[in-house]
Short mmCIF file of C-alpha atoms in Angstrom, two decimals:
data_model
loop_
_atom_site.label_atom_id
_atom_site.label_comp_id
_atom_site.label_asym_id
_atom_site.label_seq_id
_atom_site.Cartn_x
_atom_site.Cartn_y
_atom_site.Cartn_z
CA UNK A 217 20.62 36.86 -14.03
CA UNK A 218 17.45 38.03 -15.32
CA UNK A 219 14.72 39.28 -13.71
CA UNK A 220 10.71 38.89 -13.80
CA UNK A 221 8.26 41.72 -12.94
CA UNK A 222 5.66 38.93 -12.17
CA UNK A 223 1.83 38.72 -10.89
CA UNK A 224 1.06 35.48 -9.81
CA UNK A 225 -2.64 35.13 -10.69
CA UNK A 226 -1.75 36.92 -14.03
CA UNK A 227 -2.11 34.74 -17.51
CA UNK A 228 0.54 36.94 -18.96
CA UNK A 229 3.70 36.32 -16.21
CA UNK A 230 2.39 32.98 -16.33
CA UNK A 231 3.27 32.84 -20.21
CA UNK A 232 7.10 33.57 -19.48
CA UNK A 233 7.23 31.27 -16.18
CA UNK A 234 6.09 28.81 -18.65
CA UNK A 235 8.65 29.51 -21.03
CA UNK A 236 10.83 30.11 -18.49
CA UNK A 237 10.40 26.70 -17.21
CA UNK A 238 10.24 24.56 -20.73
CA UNK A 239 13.20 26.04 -22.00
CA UNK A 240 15.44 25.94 -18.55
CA UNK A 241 16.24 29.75 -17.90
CA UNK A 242 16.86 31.14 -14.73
CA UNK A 243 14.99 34.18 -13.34
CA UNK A 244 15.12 36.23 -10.45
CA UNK A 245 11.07 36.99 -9.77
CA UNK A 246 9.78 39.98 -8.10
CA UNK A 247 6.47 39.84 -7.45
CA UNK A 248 4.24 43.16 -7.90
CA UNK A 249 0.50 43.28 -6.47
CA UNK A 250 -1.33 44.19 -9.75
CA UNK A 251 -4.53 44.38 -7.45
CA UNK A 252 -3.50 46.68 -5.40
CA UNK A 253 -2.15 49.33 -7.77
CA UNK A 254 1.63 48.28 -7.45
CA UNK A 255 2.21 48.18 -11.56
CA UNK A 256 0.67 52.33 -11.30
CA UNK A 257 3.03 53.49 -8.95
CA UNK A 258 5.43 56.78 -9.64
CA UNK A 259 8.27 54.39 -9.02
CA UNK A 260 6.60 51.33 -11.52
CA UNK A 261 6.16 54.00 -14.26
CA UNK A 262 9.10 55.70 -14.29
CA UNK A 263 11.39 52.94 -13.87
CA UNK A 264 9.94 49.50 -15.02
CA UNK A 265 7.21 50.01 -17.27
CA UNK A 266 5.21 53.37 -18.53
CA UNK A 267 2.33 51.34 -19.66
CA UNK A 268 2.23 49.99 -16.13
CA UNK A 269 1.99 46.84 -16.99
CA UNK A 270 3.60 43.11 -15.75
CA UNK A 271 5.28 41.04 -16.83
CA UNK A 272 8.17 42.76 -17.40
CA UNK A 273 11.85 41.66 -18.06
CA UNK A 274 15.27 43.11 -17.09
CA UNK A 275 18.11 41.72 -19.67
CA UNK A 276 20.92 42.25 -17.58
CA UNK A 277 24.24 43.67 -19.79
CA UNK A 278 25.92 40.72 -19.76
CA UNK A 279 23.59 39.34 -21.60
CA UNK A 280 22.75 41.70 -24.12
CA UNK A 281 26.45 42.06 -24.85
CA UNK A 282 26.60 38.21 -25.45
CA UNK A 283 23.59 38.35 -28.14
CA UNK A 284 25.26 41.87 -29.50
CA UNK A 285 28.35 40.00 -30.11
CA UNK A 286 26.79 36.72 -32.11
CA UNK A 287 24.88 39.43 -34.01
CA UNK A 288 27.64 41.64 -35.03
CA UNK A 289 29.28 38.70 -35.85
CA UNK A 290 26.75 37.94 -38.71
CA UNK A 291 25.37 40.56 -39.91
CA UNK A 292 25.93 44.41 -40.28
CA UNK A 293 22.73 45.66 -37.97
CA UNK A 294 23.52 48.68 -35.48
CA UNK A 295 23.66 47.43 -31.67
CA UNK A 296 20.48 48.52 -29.60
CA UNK A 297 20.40 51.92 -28.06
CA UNK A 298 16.62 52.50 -27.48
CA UNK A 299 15.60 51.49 -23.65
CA UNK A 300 17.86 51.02 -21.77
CA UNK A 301 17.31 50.94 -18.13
CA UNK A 302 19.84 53.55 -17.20
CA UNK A 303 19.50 57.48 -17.65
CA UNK A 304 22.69 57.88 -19.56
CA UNK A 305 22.61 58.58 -22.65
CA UNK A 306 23.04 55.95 -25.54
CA UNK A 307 26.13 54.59 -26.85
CA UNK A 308 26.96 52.21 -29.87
CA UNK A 309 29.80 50.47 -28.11
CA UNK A 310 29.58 47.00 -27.17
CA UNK A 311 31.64 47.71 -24.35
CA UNK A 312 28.79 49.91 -22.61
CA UNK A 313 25.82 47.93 -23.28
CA UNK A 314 23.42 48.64 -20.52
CA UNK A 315 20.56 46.53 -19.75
CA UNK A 316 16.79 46.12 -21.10
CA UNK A 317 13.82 46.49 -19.91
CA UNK A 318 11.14 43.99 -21.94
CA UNK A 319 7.62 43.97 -21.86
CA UNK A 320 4.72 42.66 -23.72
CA UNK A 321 4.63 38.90 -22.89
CA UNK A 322 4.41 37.82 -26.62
CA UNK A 323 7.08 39.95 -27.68
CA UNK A 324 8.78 38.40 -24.40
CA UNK A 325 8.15 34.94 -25.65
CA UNK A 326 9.62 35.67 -29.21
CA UNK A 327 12.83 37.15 -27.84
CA UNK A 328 13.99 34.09 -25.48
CA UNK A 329 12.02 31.28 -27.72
CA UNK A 330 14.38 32.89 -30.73
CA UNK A 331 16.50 29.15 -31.93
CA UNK A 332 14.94 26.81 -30.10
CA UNK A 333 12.24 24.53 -31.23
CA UNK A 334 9.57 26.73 -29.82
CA UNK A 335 10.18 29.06 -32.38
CA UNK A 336 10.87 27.53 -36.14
CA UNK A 337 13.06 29.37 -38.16
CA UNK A 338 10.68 28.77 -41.49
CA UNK A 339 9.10 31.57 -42.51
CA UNK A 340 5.85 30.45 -42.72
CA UNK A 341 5.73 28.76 -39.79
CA UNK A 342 6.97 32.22 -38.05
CA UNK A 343 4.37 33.95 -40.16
CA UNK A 344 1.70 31.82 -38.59
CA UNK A 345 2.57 32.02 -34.82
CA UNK A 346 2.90 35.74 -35.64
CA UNK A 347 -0.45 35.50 -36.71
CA UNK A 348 -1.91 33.59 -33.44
CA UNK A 349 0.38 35.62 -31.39
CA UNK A 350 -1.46 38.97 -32.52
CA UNK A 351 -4.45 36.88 -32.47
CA UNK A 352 -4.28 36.67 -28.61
CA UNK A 353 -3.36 39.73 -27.61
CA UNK A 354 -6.59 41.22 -29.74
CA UNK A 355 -9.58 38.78 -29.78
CA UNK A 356 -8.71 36.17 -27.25
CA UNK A 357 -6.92 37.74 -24.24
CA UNK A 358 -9.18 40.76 -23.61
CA UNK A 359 -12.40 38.24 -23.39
CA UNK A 360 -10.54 36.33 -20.47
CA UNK A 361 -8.30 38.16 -18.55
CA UNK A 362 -10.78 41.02 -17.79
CA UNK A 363 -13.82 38.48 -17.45
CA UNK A 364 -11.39 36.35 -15.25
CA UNK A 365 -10.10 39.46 -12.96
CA UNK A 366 -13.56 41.04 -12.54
CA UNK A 367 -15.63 37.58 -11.67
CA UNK A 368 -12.78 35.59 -9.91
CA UNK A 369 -10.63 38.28 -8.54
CA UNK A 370 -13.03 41.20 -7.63
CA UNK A 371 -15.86 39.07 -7.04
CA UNK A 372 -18.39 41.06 -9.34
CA UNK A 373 -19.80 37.88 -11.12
CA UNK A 374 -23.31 38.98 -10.46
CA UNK A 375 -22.84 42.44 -10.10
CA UNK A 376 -25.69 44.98 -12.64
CA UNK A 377 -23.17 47.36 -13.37
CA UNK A 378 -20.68 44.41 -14.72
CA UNK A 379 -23.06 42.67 -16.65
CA UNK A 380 -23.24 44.30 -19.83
CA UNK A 381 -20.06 44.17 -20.28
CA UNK A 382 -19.46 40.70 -18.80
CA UNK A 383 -21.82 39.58 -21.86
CA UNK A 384 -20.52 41.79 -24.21
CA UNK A 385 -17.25 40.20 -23.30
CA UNK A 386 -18.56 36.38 -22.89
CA UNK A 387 -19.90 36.42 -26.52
CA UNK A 388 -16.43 37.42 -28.14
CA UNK A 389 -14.39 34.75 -25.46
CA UNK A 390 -17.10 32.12 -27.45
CA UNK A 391 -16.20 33.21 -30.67
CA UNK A 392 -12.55 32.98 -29.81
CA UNK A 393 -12.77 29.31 -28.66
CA UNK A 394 -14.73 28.49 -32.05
CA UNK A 395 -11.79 29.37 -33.90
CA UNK A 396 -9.49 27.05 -31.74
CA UNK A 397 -12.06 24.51 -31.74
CA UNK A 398 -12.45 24.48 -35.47
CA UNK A 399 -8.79 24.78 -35.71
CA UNK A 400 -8.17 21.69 -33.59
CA UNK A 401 -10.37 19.77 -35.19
CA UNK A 402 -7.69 19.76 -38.21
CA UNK A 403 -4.53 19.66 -36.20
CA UNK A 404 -2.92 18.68 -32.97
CA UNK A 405 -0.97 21.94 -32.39
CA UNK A 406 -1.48 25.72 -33.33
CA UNK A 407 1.17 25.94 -36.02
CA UNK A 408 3.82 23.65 -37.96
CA UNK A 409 1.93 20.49 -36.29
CA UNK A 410 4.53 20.62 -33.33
CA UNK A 411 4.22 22.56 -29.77
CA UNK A 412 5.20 26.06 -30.04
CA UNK A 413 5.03 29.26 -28.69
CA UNK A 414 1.67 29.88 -30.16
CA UNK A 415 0.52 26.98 -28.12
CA UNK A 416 2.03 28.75 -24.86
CA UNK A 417 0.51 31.87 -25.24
CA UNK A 418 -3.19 30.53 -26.24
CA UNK A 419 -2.85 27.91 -23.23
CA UNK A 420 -2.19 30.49 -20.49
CA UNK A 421 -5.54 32.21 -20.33
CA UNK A 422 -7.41 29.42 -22.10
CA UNK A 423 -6.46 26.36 -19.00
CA UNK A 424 -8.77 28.88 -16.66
CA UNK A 425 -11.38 29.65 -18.75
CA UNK A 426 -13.61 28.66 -15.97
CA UNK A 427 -12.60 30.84 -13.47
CA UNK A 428 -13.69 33.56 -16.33
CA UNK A 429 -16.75 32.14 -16.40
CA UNK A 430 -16.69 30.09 -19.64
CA UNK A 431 -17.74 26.38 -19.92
CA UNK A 432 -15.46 24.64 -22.27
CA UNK A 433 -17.16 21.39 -22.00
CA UNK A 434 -18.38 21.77 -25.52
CA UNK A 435 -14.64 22.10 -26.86
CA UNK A 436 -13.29 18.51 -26.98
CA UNK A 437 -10.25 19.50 -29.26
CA UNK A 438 -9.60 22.35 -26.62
CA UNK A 439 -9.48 20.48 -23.70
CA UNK A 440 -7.65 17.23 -25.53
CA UNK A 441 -4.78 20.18 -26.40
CA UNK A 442 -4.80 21.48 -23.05
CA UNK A 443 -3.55 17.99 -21.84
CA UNK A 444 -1.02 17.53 -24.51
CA UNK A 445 0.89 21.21 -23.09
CA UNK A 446 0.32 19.94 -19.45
CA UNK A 447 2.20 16.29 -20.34
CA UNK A 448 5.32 18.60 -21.75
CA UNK A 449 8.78 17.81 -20.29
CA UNK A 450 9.00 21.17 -17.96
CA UNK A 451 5.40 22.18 -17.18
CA UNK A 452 4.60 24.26 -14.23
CA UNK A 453 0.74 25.30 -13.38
CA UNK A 454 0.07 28.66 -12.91
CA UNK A 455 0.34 28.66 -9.36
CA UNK A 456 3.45 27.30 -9.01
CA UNK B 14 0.90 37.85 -57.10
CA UNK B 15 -0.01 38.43 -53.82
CA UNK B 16 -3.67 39.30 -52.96
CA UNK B 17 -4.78 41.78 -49.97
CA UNK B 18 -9.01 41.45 -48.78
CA UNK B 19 -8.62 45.01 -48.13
CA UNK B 20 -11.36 47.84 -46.75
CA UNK B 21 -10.15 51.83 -47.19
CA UNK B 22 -10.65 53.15 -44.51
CA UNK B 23 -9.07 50.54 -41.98
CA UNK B 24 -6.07 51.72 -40.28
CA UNK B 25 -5.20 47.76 -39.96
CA UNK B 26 -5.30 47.30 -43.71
CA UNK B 27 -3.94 50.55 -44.49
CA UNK B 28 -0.70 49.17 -43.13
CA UNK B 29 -0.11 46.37 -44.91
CA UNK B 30 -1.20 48.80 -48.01
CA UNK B 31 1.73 51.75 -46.65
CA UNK B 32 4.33 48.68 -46.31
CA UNK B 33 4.13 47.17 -49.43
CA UNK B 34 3.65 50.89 -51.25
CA UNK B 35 7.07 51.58 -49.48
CA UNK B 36 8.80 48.17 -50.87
CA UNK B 37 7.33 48.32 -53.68
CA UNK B 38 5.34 45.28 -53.36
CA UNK B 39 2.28 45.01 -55.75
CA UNK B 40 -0.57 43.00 -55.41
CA UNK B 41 -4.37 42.71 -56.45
CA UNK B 42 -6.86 44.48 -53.75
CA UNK B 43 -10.24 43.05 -53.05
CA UNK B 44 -12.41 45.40 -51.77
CA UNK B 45 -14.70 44.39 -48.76
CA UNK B 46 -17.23 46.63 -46.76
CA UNK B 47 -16.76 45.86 -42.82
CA UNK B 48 -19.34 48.40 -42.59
CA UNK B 49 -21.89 46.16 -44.57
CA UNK B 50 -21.17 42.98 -42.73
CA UNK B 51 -18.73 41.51 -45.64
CA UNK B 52 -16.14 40.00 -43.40
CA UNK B 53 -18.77 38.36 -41.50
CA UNK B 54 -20.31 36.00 -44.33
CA UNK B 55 -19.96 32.29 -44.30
CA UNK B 56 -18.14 32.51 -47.36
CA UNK B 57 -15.80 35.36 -45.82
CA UNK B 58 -15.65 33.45 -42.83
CA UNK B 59 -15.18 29.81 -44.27
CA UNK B 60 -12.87 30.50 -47.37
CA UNK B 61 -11.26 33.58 -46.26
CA UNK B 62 -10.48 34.48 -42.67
CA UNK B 63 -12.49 32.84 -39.68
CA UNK B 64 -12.11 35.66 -37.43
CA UNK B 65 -14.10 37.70 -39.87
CA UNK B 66 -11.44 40.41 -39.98
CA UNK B 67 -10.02 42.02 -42.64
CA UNK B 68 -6.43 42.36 -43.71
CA UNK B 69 -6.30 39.23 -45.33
CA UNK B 70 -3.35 38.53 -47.76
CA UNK B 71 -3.57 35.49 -49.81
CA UNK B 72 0.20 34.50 -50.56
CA UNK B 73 0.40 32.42 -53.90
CA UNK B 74 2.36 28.57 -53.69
CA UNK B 75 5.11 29.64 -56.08
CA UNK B 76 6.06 32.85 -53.30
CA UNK B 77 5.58 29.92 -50.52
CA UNK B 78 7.76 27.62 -52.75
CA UNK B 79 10.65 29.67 -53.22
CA UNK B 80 10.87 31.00 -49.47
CA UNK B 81 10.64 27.13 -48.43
CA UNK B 82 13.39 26.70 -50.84
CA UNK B 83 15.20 29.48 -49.30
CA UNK B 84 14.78 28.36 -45.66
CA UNK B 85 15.32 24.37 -47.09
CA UNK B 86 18.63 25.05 -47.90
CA UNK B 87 19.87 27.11 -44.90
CA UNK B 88 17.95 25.19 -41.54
CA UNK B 89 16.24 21.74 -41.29
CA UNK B 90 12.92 23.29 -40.50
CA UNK B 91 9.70 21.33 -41.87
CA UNK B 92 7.90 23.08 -44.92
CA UNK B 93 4.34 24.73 -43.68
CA UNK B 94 1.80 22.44 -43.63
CA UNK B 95 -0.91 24.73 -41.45
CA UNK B 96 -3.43 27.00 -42.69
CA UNK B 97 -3.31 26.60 -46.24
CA UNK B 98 -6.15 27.96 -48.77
CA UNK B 99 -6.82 24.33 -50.00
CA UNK B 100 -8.98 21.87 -48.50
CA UNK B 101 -7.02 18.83 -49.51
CA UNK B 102 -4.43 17.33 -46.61
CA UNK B 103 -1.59 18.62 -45.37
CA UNK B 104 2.05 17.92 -47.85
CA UNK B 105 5.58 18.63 -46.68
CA UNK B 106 6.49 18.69 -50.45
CA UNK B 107 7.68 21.47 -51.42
CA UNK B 108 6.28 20.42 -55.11
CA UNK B 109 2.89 20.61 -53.44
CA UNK B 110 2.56 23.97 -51.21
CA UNK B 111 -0.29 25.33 -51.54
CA UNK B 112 -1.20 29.41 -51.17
CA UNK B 113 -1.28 30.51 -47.36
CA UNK B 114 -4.37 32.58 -46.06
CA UNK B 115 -2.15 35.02 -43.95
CA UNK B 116 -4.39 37.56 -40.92
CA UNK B 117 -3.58 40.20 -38.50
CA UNK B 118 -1.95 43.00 -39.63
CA UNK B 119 0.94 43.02 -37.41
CA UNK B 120 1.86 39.73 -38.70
CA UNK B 121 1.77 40.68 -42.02
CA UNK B 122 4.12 43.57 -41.75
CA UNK B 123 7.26 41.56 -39.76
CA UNK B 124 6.51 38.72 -42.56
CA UNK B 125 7.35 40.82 -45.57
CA UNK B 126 9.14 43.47 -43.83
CA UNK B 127 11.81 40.35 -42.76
CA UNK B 128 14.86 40.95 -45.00
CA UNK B 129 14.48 44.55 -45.25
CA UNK B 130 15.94 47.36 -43.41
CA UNK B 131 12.21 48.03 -41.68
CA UNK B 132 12.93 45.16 -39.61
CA UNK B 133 16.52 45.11 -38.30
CA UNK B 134 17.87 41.40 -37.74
CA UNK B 135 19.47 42.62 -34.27
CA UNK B 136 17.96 40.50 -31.56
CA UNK B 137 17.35 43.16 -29.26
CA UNK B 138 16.01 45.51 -31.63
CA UNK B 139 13.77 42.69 -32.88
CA UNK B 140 12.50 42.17 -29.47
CA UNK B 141 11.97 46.05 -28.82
CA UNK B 142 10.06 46.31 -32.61
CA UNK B 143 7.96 43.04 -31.28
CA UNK B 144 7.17 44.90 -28.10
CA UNK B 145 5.71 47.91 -29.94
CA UNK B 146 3.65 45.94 -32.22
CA UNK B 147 1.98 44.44 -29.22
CA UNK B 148 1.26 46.85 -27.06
CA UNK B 149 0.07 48.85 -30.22
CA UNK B 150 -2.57 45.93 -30.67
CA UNK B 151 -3.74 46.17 -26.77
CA UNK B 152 -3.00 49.38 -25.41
CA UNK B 153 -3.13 51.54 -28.91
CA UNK B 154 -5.13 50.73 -31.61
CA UNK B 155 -8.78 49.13 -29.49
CA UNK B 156 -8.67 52.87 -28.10
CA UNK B 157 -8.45 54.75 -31.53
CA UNK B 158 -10.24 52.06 -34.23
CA UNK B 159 -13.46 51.57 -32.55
CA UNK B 160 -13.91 55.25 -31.57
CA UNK B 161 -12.70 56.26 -35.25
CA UNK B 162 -15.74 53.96 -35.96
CA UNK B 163 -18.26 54.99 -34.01
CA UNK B 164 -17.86 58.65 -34.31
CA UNK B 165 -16.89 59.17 -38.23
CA UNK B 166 -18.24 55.58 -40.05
CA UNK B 167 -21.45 55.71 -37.68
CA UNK B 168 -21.78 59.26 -36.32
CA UNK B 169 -22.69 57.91 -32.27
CA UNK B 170 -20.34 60.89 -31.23
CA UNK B 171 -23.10 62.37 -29.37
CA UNK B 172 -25.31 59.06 -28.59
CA UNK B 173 -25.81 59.01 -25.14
CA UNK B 174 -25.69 55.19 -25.57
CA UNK B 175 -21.92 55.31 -26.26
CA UNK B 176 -20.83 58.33 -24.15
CA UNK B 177 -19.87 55.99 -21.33
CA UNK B 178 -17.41 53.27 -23.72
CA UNK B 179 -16.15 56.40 -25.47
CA UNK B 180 -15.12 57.79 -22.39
CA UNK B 181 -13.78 54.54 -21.14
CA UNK B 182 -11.67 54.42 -24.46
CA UNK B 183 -10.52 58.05 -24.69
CA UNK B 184 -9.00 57.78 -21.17
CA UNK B 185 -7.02 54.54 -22.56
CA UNK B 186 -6.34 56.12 -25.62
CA UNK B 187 -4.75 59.45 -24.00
CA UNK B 188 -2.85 57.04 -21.67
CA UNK B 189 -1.31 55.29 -25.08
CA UNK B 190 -0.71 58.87 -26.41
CA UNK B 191 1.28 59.87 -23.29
CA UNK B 192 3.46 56.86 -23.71
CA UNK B 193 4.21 57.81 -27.39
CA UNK B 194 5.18 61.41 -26.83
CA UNK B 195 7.76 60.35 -23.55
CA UNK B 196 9.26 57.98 -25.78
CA UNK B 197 9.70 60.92 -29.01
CA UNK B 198 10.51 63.33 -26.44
CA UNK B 199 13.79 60.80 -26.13
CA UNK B 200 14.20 59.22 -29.54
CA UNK B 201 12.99 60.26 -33.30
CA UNK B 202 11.70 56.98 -34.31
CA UNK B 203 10.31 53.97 -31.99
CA UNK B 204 13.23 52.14 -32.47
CA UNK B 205 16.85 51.79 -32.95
CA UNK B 206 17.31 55.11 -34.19
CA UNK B 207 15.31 54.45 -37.45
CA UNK B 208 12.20 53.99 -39.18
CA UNK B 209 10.73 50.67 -39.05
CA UNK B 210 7.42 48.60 -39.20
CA UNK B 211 7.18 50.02 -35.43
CA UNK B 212 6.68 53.38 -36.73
CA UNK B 213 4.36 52.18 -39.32
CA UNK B 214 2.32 50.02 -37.09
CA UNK B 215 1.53 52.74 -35.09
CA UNK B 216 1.58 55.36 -37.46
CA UNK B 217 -1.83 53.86 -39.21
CA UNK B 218 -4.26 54.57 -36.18
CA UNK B 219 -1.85 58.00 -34.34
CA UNK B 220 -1.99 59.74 -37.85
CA UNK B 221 -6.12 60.15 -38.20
CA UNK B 222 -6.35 60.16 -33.71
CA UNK B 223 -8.47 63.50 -34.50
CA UNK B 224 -11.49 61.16 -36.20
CA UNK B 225 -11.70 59.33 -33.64
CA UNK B 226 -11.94 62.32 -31.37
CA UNK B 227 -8.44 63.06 -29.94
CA UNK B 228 -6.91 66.23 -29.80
CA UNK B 229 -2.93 66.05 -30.59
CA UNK B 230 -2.19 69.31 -30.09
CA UNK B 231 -0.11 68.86 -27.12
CA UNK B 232 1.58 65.97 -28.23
CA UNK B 233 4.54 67.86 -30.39
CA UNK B 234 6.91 65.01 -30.59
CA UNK B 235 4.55 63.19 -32.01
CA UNK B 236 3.04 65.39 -33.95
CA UNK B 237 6.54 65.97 -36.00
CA UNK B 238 7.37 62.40 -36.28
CA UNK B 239 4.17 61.65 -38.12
CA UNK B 240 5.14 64.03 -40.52
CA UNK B 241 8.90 62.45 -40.73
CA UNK B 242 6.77 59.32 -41.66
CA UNK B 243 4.99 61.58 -44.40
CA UNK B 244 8.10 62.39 -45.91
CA UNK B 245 9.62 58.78 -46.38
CA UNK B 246 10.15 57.81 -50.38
CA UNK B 247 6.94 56.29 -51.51
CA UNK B 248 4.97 57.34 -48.29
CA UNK B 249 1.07 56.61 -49.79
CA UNK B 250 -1.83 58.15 -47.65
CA UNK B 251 -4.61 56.22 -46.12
CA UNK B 252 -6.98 57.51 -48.86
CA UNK B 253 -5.09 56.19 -51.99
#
């Protein structure tokens, strides 16, 4: 079974519940406290995560040594040694696969979307959620989850010492939603014209926008695209 | 032939330009000054990229036409009909792609890296490569690229103005350092034992830390595996 490092309130875990959800799989959450400090522990950093960080992952063995074998199968790449979540040392066998630890929610979402319709196989269209992906994690994210954590979560919404950098923040979250605006005002979805994993990975910290402080009544084609991913066969809200 | 929107001294752009110098890509470069506000026109912004960001590669219909041929014949995935450079509508003919406007530099490198041995088709080490290139574009490169900028391209290294945001950044940035020397202290390369677009994605923004006001002297591990990257065949520095 595989297991989820999770934070409830967190737009990231909510990305791979999501997932998790749309696609079927299983998971075993844990649930750390990201507000108080439980991702920065000794124990977190040592043993999860060193960028302290959720979510986070475990790919049991069994598992791994499942995908090792399709791959092996069909191609001539190594198996993986880097990672692992035990102190030995690494080994090529199939036999001893150990299990991974996975973070990064994108990269999380690429790894278990990997042959489903989530995830084309077309180059292009993989270039393109690439693109968005990267997008995210660089001009969009930062603008909401920080805005969202300090205003909704720490209660510093009208706080002088935030609001520099509340603004600074606000007028690069506006920016971001021009370009999805713009962009769905030509298309229904992100990439390919179908709901993909660019679509889950924009949606997660886009849906609260509010509680970040952002008014997306001005973004029609945002909030007509948030309702198409909330009618999808296996949605969950975040606080589910 | 492929065209990069390309400015020198960009660790982002000087990736795409190390990739394709070590596969031997070629393509035209367009020269355009970030400093002087030349991603940020309304031509820039409407024709080329609108996130106002530079890489850019412009890949030509005939290389779209012969991957869609490529992935036509092997999967029943739809032909890209997102993003094009054309204004006219979206075609699924293959007869009719039209050149794709392709952003963020991370994307850039798994698309043309795909095939090669830079990006190993193993699952897991795909997923571990994928991992990298995100947390490189959140917990790496905002910590080295816009203190890079501000202390070499604008000389605000001792503005009390920005003392308090480079601070802010430098603690980040030591943080991501920390995390790069554990994992070299265990491995030579990022991941799966070899050099891949891991190592180059975080190779562009690690390899000039000191202009942005890092130290890497105590960082050994790192330190030599920047210069096992410096020996690869048809290694180009970021000044070529």
């Amino acid at each position: 079974m595989l297991t989820l490092y999770d934070y409830g309130p967190s737009g990231n875990c909510y990305k791979v519940r999501l997932l998790f959800s749309l696609l079927r799989i299983q998971c075993i959450r844990i649930d750390v406290n990201v507000k108080k400090g439980e991702t920065r522990t000794e124990h977190f950093l040592k043993n999860i995560s060193p960028n302290g960080r959720v979510p986070v992952v475990i790919i049991p063995s069994d598992y791994v040594h499942k995908l090792s074998n399709v791959e092996n199968s069909s191609t001539t790449s190594k198996t993986p040694t880097d990672s692992t979540s035990s102190s030995s040392s690494n080994n090529n066998s199939t036999n001893e696969q150990q299990s991974i630890i996975l973070t990064e929610s994108n990269a999380i979402l690429t790894f278990f979307s990997d042959g489903t319709p989530l995830y084309p196989s077309n180059p292009i269209e993989r270039a393109k959620i690439m693109q968005w992906l990267f997008w995210e994690q660089f001009s969009h994210e930062p603008n909401f989850s920080s805005l969202r954590f300090w205003i909704t979560l720490l209660d510093k919404g009208d706080d002088p010492q935030y609001l520099d950098k509340i603004n600074e923040r606000q007028i690069k979250g506006y920016e971001a939603l021009n370009v999805m605006e713009d962009h769905l005002n030509k298309e229904d979805w992100l990439v390919a014209n179908r709901f993909t994993i660019a679509d889950i990975a924009l949606y997660a910290y886009t849906h609260c926008a509010e509680e970040a402080g952002y008014s997306i009544d001005s973004f029609p084609k945002i909030k007509s695209w948030l309702r198409r991913i909330e009618n999808m066969p296996g949605y969950v809200p975040i606080d589910d």
